[in-house]
């Protein structure tokens, strides 16, 4: 019995540091965002006294649906394109010769670790209206001299895909590594076509990797702020830009909080649900999570 | 049996996609011409200009201070968290797990904004210190997840053996557990270090006087600075990244061979 | 081994800390101060000057409100000075420490609201206008109407600033850019939405680089920024539209809570030393309103009509004023413009 209590004490002792830190600096601020959404704003950028539903009502702003829709579809499109490219890549990497694997892996990891501002900047140089890509496309007659490659939704999408592709490849590769490829051959021996074996045997076999990949692309994409800021045009705003504008330009913290609260709910509720399901179904935890 | 060529081609396209912008950026950093689309001859003058830019050096110093201190603190907190999560099954750990996991999936802008609100409400002055607090907060979770993954592969019979031989808990932890888990903890630390060096959005929200970090400096240079100088800076950072990735690969290999 | 390494690292931690010598923290617009002057000041006063940058008055205000205390000197535009003074965010200046105030050019005082220099001293004055590439753009009669010209669609930028963009549209229609009349604002919104179709983006910072590299051909921009661009690309030209524009004065002020207020006073005085003021004007291409400095200016600057504003231009133009509660009307119009397809 004494053993149980000392065990319990020890558990608390080694859990406390991270729990306290994250409660004070993660949980409390997140709750604060929700609380401030119900505060009035003062014209001089402060947070007023008392409670109000005014800010929540302002979320019915007729301009928001367009921004939310743009945010969602850009994030979804980014996720779909990233997965579409990542699955064949991961398949190839997992089946590559042992000698090549570390090289391929390193080639994928390097962009993942490169400062993302620099990667965005590289595209700005490349897509310059009188830059290299434009000249090439002009030469082969794919664009008109007056077409602009940057400052539109396509450019934002392109750079989003570029930024998150390696996030998608890594977990799928981790899953494909563990996949038993003889199953594919077996399926084909039993008469399945190559496509069918791929769809019905390989994809289900790496489903955990696919889910992780989809989440690590979709969620950060939802919160994008810098990419639409640098690559987007006058109509390229996403929710992240609106939040930044409310904080840094409009001096309206409650309104920014309300927007942030909506985004938080959109992200966290499904996530917590997934974690809970996973943890209850399977005591071994998501390994890919750290990736 | 013939395999499909599609995966090979996709991989090649992806690699080209990854590296084309980077290669052009590196080439341009040695381009004498100010304009990226013409080659004006080889030159190191942008590197020279970069060296003369004292804002960059100052930002680099801030980044180093924050990355080193945030990495150390988050390594300690994250490793402890991973131990607790691995060792115990209880309602407390369920809550703990949620608390550690959620920061991984919350978009940066939300974390930055909520921390800013917290600092405003409790009237903490924004400074290097607030950036440090923010960075530890998001690094803990990454370290914990990496160490946790290593713990799952860990053969705990070694610990039992040490116990049987009469080692105390402290001896087990410092003599057996930590050394064996060191590659995992270091890998977590390395990840925290790169994340800290790289973070722009959260830092942007909580930065105060004199606490410009390298990403903030880069952002401001993208907006105002001379593009070729950014090319030069990027090339140097790419070289550093390359070395770091290589190092971490070595660490991983050591772990698998030991 | 690992333990030693770990302890060594832990010992490093306090070293990485936050020790300070005498440092002047300034919060400024970027490219807005000749770096040689900073070096000279550091030598003369045996201190360090650390500069951070903001990109709009609102961002400056938000950061200070959010608790970025510790700045010794800030450079808000004059309307922001009024707001901050009213909010009790600024210290009263000690005129005894700034003897060079006697050089301030009185003729530009009308651009500021703090005419007794109780809280602020004028730093630079300038105008908002149009920067364009000569030879690629036809600009016979400078007008805001250029932004309606589809010829340059996708290669033009407007400032990412609601007051400047709506203000330009109001000016184009012949209204005051400080209007609070909703009918006028509605009309301006329509004009701005039409312009929006032709612009590449709303951009307050990158347009200078964009003009230099020919990414943009026409940009609504601040006079000095555009002219700094000319030093790198001589095809760039700057004009003020015939309908008039906004003029501004950026001022120096010391926030409450400054750690080195005395040093900040010294820096204000140093920047208004006539030779220094002139070298600063030569560098940033805005005008430091310091009468005694004019004789030290380079010929080029002295003759530039964009630096020394033409009285005719001044007559047609206005200074943006803060509208307090009415500000919300502009936020609404701006949201509408930004959301329009």
mmCIF file of C-alpha atoms in Angstrom, chain C residues 127-131 144 147 159 164 219-223 226 238-241 245-246 248:
data_model
loop_
_atom_site.group_PDB
_atom_site.id
_atom_site.type_symbol
_atom_site.label_atom_id
_atom_site.label_comp_id
_atom_site.label_asym_id
_atom_site.label_seq_id
_atom_site.Cartn_x
_atom_site.Cartn_y
_atom_site.Cartn_z
ATOM 1 C CA UNK C 127 4.161 62.981 -49.051
ATOM 2 C CA UNK C 128 2.349 59.958 -50.424
ATOM 3 C CA UNK C 129 2.460 59.783 -54.185
ATOM 4 C CA UNK C 130 2.969 57.512 -57.146
ATOM 5 C CA UNK C 131 6.243 55.833 -57.996
ATOM 6 C CA UNK C 144 -4.853 58.602 -59.044
ATOM 7 C CA UNK C 147 -4.902 52.679 -60.895
ATOM 8 C CA UNK C 159 -0.311 50.783 -49.887
ATOM 9 C CA UNK C 164 -3.998 55.899 -47.495
ATOM 10 C CA UNK C 219 3.138 51.920 -56.861
ATOM 11 C CA UNK C 220 1.369 54.168 -54.436
ATOM 12 C CA UNK C 221 4.224 54.949 -52.094
ATOM 13 C CA UNK C 222 5.912 57.256 -49.653
ATOM 14 C CA UNK C 223 8.102 59.903 -51.249
ATOM 15 C CA UNK C 226 10.391 55.715 -53.851
ATOM 16 C CA UNK C 238 7.937 59.997 -58.373
ATOM 17 C CA UNK C 239 4.889 62.219 -58.885
ATOM 18 C CA UNK C 240 2.158 63.687 -56.747
ATOM 19 C CA UNK C 241 -1.301 63.289 -58.305
ATOM 20 C CA UNK C 245 -2.601 63.565 -51.566
ATOM 21 C CA UNK C 246 -1.756 63.001 -47.932
ATOM 22 C CA UNK C 248 2.665 63.511 -43.045
#
